[in-house]
mmCIF file of C-alpha atoms and ligand atoms in Angstrom:
data_model
loop_
_atom_site.group_PDB
_atom_site.id
_atom_site.type_symbol
_atom_site.label_atom_id
_atom_site.label_comp_id
_atom_site.label_asym_id
_atom_site.label_seq_id
_atom_site.Cartn_x
_atom_site.Cartn_y
_atom_site.Cartn_z
ATOM 1 C CA MET A 1 -12.492 22.646 -2.547
ATOM 2 C CA ARG A 2 -9.066 23.409 -1.081
ATOM 3 C CA PRO A 3 -6.583 20.680 -2.046
ATOM 4 C CA SER A 4 -4.930 18.887 0.859
ATOM 5 C CA LEU A 5 -1.182 19.179 1.378
ATOM 6 C CA SER A 6 -0.603 15.604 0.288
ATOM 7 C CA SER A 7 -2.544 16.094 -2.957
ATOM 8 C CA THR A 8 -0.604 19.326 -3.624
ATOM 9 C CA ILE A 9 2.667 17.432 -3.239
ATOM 10 C CA LEU A 10 1.368 14.609 -5.429
ATOM 11 C CA ASP A 11 0.349 17.115 -8.102
ATOM 12 C CA PHE A 12 3.883 18.500 -8.062
ATOM 13 C CA PHE A 13 5.524 15.142 -8.710
ATOM 14 C CA PHE A 14 2.711 13.515 -10.696
ATOM 15 C CA PRO A 15 0.690 16.291 -12.312
ATOM 16 C CA PRO A 16 -2.797 15.114 -13.291
ATOM 17 C CA PHE A 17 -3.306 14.394 -16.968
ATOM 18 C CA CYS A 18 -6.448 13.865 -18.992
ATOM 19 C CA ALA A 19 -7.535 10.201 -19.172
ATOM 20 C CA GLY A 20 -8.898 10.852 -22.668
ATOM 21 C CA CYS A 21 -6.110 12.690 -24.488
ATOM 22 C CA LYS A 22 -3.205 12.707 -21.944
ATOM 23 C CA LYS A 23 -3.054 16.510 -21.834
ATOM 24 C CA ILE A 24 -1.487 17.695 -18.558
ATOM 25 C CA GLY A 25 -3.619 19.754 -16.187
ATOM 26 C CA SER A 26 -6.633 17.771 -14.992
ATOM 27 C CA PHE A 27 -8.057 14.230 -14.996
ATOM 28 C CA LEU A 28 -10.474 15.236 -17.774
ATOM 29 C CA CYS A 29 -9.742 18.233 -19.973
ATOM 30 C CA GLN A 30 -12.643 20.393 -21.111
ATOM 31 C CA ARG A 31 -12.668 18.909 -24.607
ATOM 32 C CA CYS A 32 -12.883 15.330 -23.339
ATOM 33 C CA TYR A 33 -15.314 16.308 -20.556
ATOM 34 C CA ASP A 34 -17.652 17.646 -23.248
ATOM 35 C CA GLN A 35 -17.806 14.139 -24.732
ATOM 36 C CA LEU A 36 -19.282 12.577 -21.584
ATOM 37 C CA GLN A 37 -22.783 11.179 -22.061
ATOM 38 C CA PHE A 38 -24.789 12.148 -18.984
ATOM 39 C CA TYR A 39 -27.817 10.219 -17.768
ATOM 40 C CA THR A 40 -30.784 12.394 -16.890
ATOM 41 C CA LEU A 41 -33.040 9.650 -15.496
ATOM 42 C CA PRO A 42 -32.484 6.789 -13.021
ATOM 43 C CA ILE A 43 -31.343 3.550 -14.660
ATOM 44 C CA ARG A 44 -33.906 0.804 -15.174
ATOM 45 C CA LEU A 45 -32.692 -2.785 -15.117
ATOM 46 C CA SER A 46 -34.371 -6.096 -15.690
ATOM 47 C CA LEU A 47 -33.327 -8.015 -12.600
ATOM 48 C CA PRO A 48 -35.267 -11.136 -11.525
ATOM 49 C CA SER A 49 -35.980 -9.410 -8.221
ATOM 50 C CA GLN A 50 -34.653 -5.975 -7.435
ATOM 51 C CA HIS A 51 -33.642 -5.270 -3.851
ATOM 52 C CA PHE A 52 -32.564 -1.610 -4.142
ATOM 53 C CA ASP A 53 -34.946 1.309 -4.657
ATOM 54 C CA HIS A 54 -33.092 3.357 -7.281
ATOM 55 C CA LEU A 55 -29.978 3.231 -9.413
ATOM 56 C CA ILE A 56 -28.464 6.554 -10.365
ATOM 57 C CA ALA A 57 -25.500 6.767 -12.760
ATOM 58 C CA ALA A 58 -23.708 9.950 -13.743
ATOM 59 C CA VAL A 59 -22.563 8.982 -17.234
ATOM 60 C CA GLU A 60 -22.424 6.184 -19.780
ATOM 61 C CA TYR A 61 -19.483 3.802 -19.514
ATOM 62 C CA THR A 62 -17.830 5.082 -22.688
ATOM 63 C CA PHE A 63 -14.882 7.306 -23.623
ATOM 64 C CA PRO A 64 -13.446 9.119 -21.713
ATOM 65 C CA MET A 65 -14.956 7.993 -18.372
ATOM 66 C CA ARG A 66 -14.114 4.368 -19.173
ATOM 67 C CA GLU A 67 -10.448 5.370 -19.518
ATOM 68 C CA LEU A 68 -10.521 7.398 -16.297
ATOM 69 C CA LEU A 69 -12.094 4.553 -14.297
ATOM 70 C CA GLN A 70 -9.551 2.080 -15.672
ATOM 71 C CA GLN A 71 -6.800 4.433 -14.617
ATOM 72 C CA LEU A 72 -8.283 4.600 -11.123
ATOM 73 C CA LYS A 73 -8.310 0.804 -10.872
ATOM 74 C CA TYR A 74 -4.929 -0.059 -12.249
ATOM 75 C CA ASP A 75 -2.679 2.899 -11.587
ATOM 76 C CA CYS A 76 -3.659 3.327 -7.935
ATOM 77 C CA VAL A 77 -4.173 7.056 -8.395
ATOM 78 C CA ARG A 78 -6.253 7.915 -5.358
ATOM 79 C CA ASN A 79 -6.549 11.576 -6.315
ATOM 80 C CA ILE A 80 -8.828 10.416 -9.100
ATOM 81 C CA ALA A 81 -11.233 9.150 -6.415
ATOM 82 C CA ASP A 82 -11.425 12.668 -4.946
ATOM 83 C CA PHE A 83 -12.073 14.045 -8.405
ATOM 84 C CA LEU A 84 -14.829 11.454 -8.998
ATOM 85 C CA GLY A 85 -16.428 12.090 -5.599
ATOM 86 C CA GLU A 86 -16.761 15.753 -6.455
ATOM 87 C CA PHE A 87 -17.919 14.890 -9.981
ATOM 88 C CA LEU A 88 -20.708 12.615 -8.663
ATOM 89 C CA TYR A 89 -21.819 15.192 -6.144
ATOM 90 C CA ASN A 90 -21.980 17.971 -8.727
ATOM 91 C CA THR A 91 -23.499 16.101 -11.673
ATOM 92 C CA THR A 92 -26.125 13.740 -10.217
ATOM 93 C CA TYR A 93 -29.343 14.110 -8.311
ATOM 94 C CA PHE A 94 -27.723 13.441 -4.982
ATOM 95 C CA PRO A 95 -30.035 11.924 -2.350
ATOM 96 C CA LEU A 96 -29.496 12.803 1.292
ATOM 97 C CA THR A 97 -29.165 9.511 3.151
ATOM 98 C CA ASP A 98 -28.107 8.368 6.616
ATOM 99 C CA LEU A 99 -25.084 6.368 5.480
ATOM 100 C CA ILE A 100 -22.662 5.902 2.584
ATOM 101 C CA ILE A 101 -21.571 2.287 2.054
ATOM 102 C CA PRO A 102 -19.178 1.069 -0.672
ATOM 103 C CA VAL A 103 -19.456 -2.177 -2.621
ATOM 104 C CA PRO A 104 -16.643 -4.303 -1.146
ATOM 105 C CA LEU A 105 -13.801 -6.145 -2.841
ATOM 106 C CA HIS A 106 -12.844 -9.649 -1.820
ATOM 107 C CA ILE A 107 -9.873 -9.522 0.563
ATOM 108 C CA GLN A 108 -7.665 -11.342 -1.943
ATOM 109 C CA ARG A 109 -8.361 -8.725 -4.633
ATOM 110 C CA LEU A 110 -7.941 -5.952 -2.080
ATOM 111 C CA HIS A 111 -4.464 -7.215 -1.250
ATOM 112 C CA GLN A 112 -3.544 -7.425 -4.946
ATOM 113 C CA ARG A 113 -4.733 -3.912 -5.735
ATOM 114 C CA GLY A 114 -3.952 -2.223 -2.446
ATOM 115 C CA PHE A 115 -7.224 -0.356 -2.258
ATOM 116 C CA ASN A 116 -10.903 -0.600 -3.117
ATOM 117 C CA GLN A 117 -11.771 1.972 -5.779
ATOM 118 C CA ALA A 118 -15.456 2.057 -4.733
ATOM 119 C CA ALA A 119 -14.420 2.720 -1.129
ATOM 120 C CA GLU A 120 -12.131 5.571 -2.192
ATOM 121 C CA ILE A 121 -14.984 7.217 -4.135
ATOM 122 C CA ALA A 122 -17.357 6.648 -1.192
ATOM 123 C CA LYS A 123 -14.891 8.240 1.242
ATOM 124 C CA ALA A 124 -14.502 11.243 -1.036
ATOM 125 C CA LEU A 125 -18.305 11.631 -1.142
ATOM 126 C CA SER A 126 -18.515 11.337 2.624
ATOM 127 C CA ARG A 127 -15.968 14.146 3.054
ATOM 128 C CA GLN A 128 -17.925 16.250 0.591
ATOM 129 C CA THR A 129 -21.339 15.720 2.209
ATOM 130 C CA ASN A 130 -20.579 14.909 5.869
ATOM 131 C CA ILE A 131 -22.738 11.791 5.521
ATOM 132 C CA SER A 132 -21.181 8.949 7.551
ATOM 133 C CA TYR A 133 -18.992 6.492 5.662
ATOM 134 C CA LEU A 134 -19.522 2.956 6.917
ATOM 135 C CA PRO A 135 -17.708 0.131 5.073
ATOM 136 C CA ILE A 136 -19.601 -2.725 6.689
ATOM 137 C CA LEU A 137 -20.238 -4.967 3.694
ATOM 138 C CA GLN A 138 -17.768 -7.720 2.940
ATOM 139 C CA LYS A 139 -17.293 -9.988 -0.017
ATOM 140 C CA THR A 140 -17.068 -13.460 1.428
ATOM 141 C CA LEU A 141 -16.269 -15.415 -1.739
ATOM 142 C CA PRO A 142 -14.081 -14.417 -4.687
ATOM 143 C CA SER A 143 -15.740 -14.048 -8.102
ATOM 144 C CA MET A 144 -15.095 -16.448 -10.928
ATOM 145 C CA PRO A 145 -12.824 -14.815 -13.525
ATOM 146 C CA GLN A 146 -14.807 -13.103 -16.318
ATOM 147 C CA ALA A 147 -13.434 -15.505 -18.932
ATOM 148 C CA GLN A 148 -14.952 -18.518 -17.217
ATOM 149 C CA LYS A 149 -18.461 -17.106 -17.164
ATOM 150 C CA ASN A 150 -20.363 -18.312 -20.166
ATOM 151 C CA ASN A 151 -23.627 -16.471 -20.228
ATOM 152 C CA ARG A 152 -25.799 -13.965 -18.474
ATOM 153 C CA LEU A 153 -27.320 -16.553 -16.161
ATOM 154 C CA ASP A 154 -23.830 -17.615 -15.076
ATOM 155 C CA ARG A 155 -22.986 -14.014 -14.319
ATOM 156 C CA LEU A 156 -26.151 -13.556 -12.281
ATOM 157 C CA GLN A 157 -25.697 -16.761 -10.295
ATOM 158 C CA ASN A 158 -22.004 -16.217 -9.845
ATOM 159 C CA LEU A 159 -22.565 -13.609 -7.148
ATOM 160 C CA GLU A 160 -25.408 -15.142 -5.202
ATOM 161 C CA ASN A 161 -24.626 -15.136 -1.478
ATOM 162 C CA HIS A 162 -21.146 -13.722 -2.051
ATOM 163 C CA PHE A 163 -21.762 -10.729 0.209
ATOM 164 C CA ALA A 164 -22.446 -10.333 3.925
ATOM 165 C CA LEU A 165 -22.402 -7.736 6.662
ATOM 166 C CA ILE A 166 -19.415 -7.680 8.979
ATOM 167 C CA PRO A 167 -20.686 -9.552 12.082
ATOM 168 C CA GLU A 168 -22.479 -7.504 14.766
ATOM 169 C CA THR A 169 -23.098 -4.508 12.486
ATOM 170 C CA GLN A 170 -26.764 -5.078 11.688
ATOM 171 C CA GLN A 171 -27.832 -2.444 14.245
ATOM 172 C CA PHE A 172 -26.051 0.289 12.255
ATOM 173 C CA VAL A 173 -28.175 -0.159 9.132
ATOM 174 C CA ARG A 174 -31.569 -1.006 10.658
ATOM 175 C CA GLN A 175 -34.190 1.568 9.589
ATOM 176 C CA LYS A 176 -31.519 3.606 7.808
ATOM 177 C CA SER A 177 -31.508 5.053 4.305
ATOM 178 C CA ILE A 178 -28.369 4.057 2.474
ATOM 179 C CA LEU A 179 -26.337 5.262 -0.461
ATOM 180 C CA LEU A 180 -24.530 2.281 -1.975
ATOM 181 C CA ILE A 181 -21.496 3.291 -4.041
ATOM 182 C CA ASP A 182 -19.671 1.563 -6.878
ATOM 183 C CA ASP A 183 -17.555 2.812 -9.756
ATOM 184 C CA VAL A 184 -19.351 0.970 -12.592
ATOM 185 C CA SER A 185 -22.567 -0.998 -13.022
ATOM 186 C CA THR A 186 -23.468 -3.302 -15.904
ATOM 187 C CA THR A 187 -26.061 -5.985 -15.083
ATOM 188 C CA GLY A 188 -26.576 -4.492 -11.610
ATOM 189 C CA THR A 189 -26.063 -7.911 -10.031
ATOM 190 C CA THR A 190 -23.357 -6.828 -7.612
ATOM 191 C CA LEU A 191 -25.377 -3.840 -6.384
ATOM 192 C CA ASN A 192 -28.469 -6.020 -6.105
ATOM 193 C CA GLU A 193 -26.703 -8.682 -4.037
ATOM 194 C CA CYS A 194 -25.328 -5.997 -1.696
ATOM 195 C CA ALA A 195 -28.778 -4.407 -1.433
ATOM 196 C CA LYS A 196 -30.293 -7.795 -0.599
ATOM 197 C CA VAL A 197 -27.965 -8.118 2.383
ATOM 198 C CA LEU A 198 -28.741 -4.583 3.575
ATOM 199 C CA LYS A 199 -32.513 -4.998 3.181
ATOM 200 C CA ALA A 200 -32.362 -8.308 5.076
ATOM 201 C CA ALA A 201 -30.656 -6.381 7.891
ATOM 202 C CA GLY A 202 -33.574 -3.937 8.006
ATOM 203 C CA SER A 203 -32.404 -0.999 5.871
ATOM 204 C CA ARG A 204 -35.297 1.288 4.953
ATOM 205 C CA GLU A 205 -34.263 2.600 1.548
ATOM 206 C CA ILE A 206 -31.293 1.905 -0.706
ATOM 207 C CA THR A 207 -30.138 4.171 -3.506
ATOM 208 C CA CYS A 208 -27.272 2.907 -5.646
ATOM 209 C CA LEU A 209 -24.994 5.574 -7.058
ATOM 210 C CA VAL A 210 -22.329 4.779 -9.657
ATOM 211 C CA VAL A 211 -20.037 6.921 -11.744
ATOM 212 C CA ALA A 212 -20.769 5.047 -14.973
ATOM 213 C CA HIS A 213 -23.276 2.547 -16.269
ATOM 214 C CA GLY A 214 -22.868 0.449 -19.390
ATOM 215 C CA ARG A 215 -23.908 -2.834 -20.884
HETATM 216 ZN ZN1 ZN B 301 -8.586 15.384 -22.871
#
């Protein structure tokens, strides 16, 4: 892939460095890349009722992908999203779908962070595949901070009815196959709640694709 002018300029001032060992040159050096734990099969979860059809994760949420994803979230390095888009495309069984939709952030969080990391990865994948990018999910209620959630049941219930489609967009997803993108999955609750909204709007098939999955 030919780097864009803006990413070339960014590389000049902020050369990429390895999230694992800080070596300058790329976001993951070969030595750290070799430590990634790839998934070969779709992820199976024990959700009370599963609304998506498949969950595909590239790697386990461990060193050094955990470090790279944290860097993407907190250092606002959008070039990492391009790197991860390419990584997902090249390392996973990539389903051809009608639409690519990112898991949304609540507007409050979006303003704090300045961007939605899942949306940046989804956009990168859309550029790579020419599949339409359609950010039509919204998070209507903010999540409770992690520290206040006591147990698994709390975590599951915490997200119920927190997502919705942007009004008047139902027609765009009806009968469509959808690739739902997030950076990380753990319980799968967020993906499941998003899938529930999309299925209720008439989506035909939903495949969730995440960079990393961990418990
Ligand atoms: Zn390294």
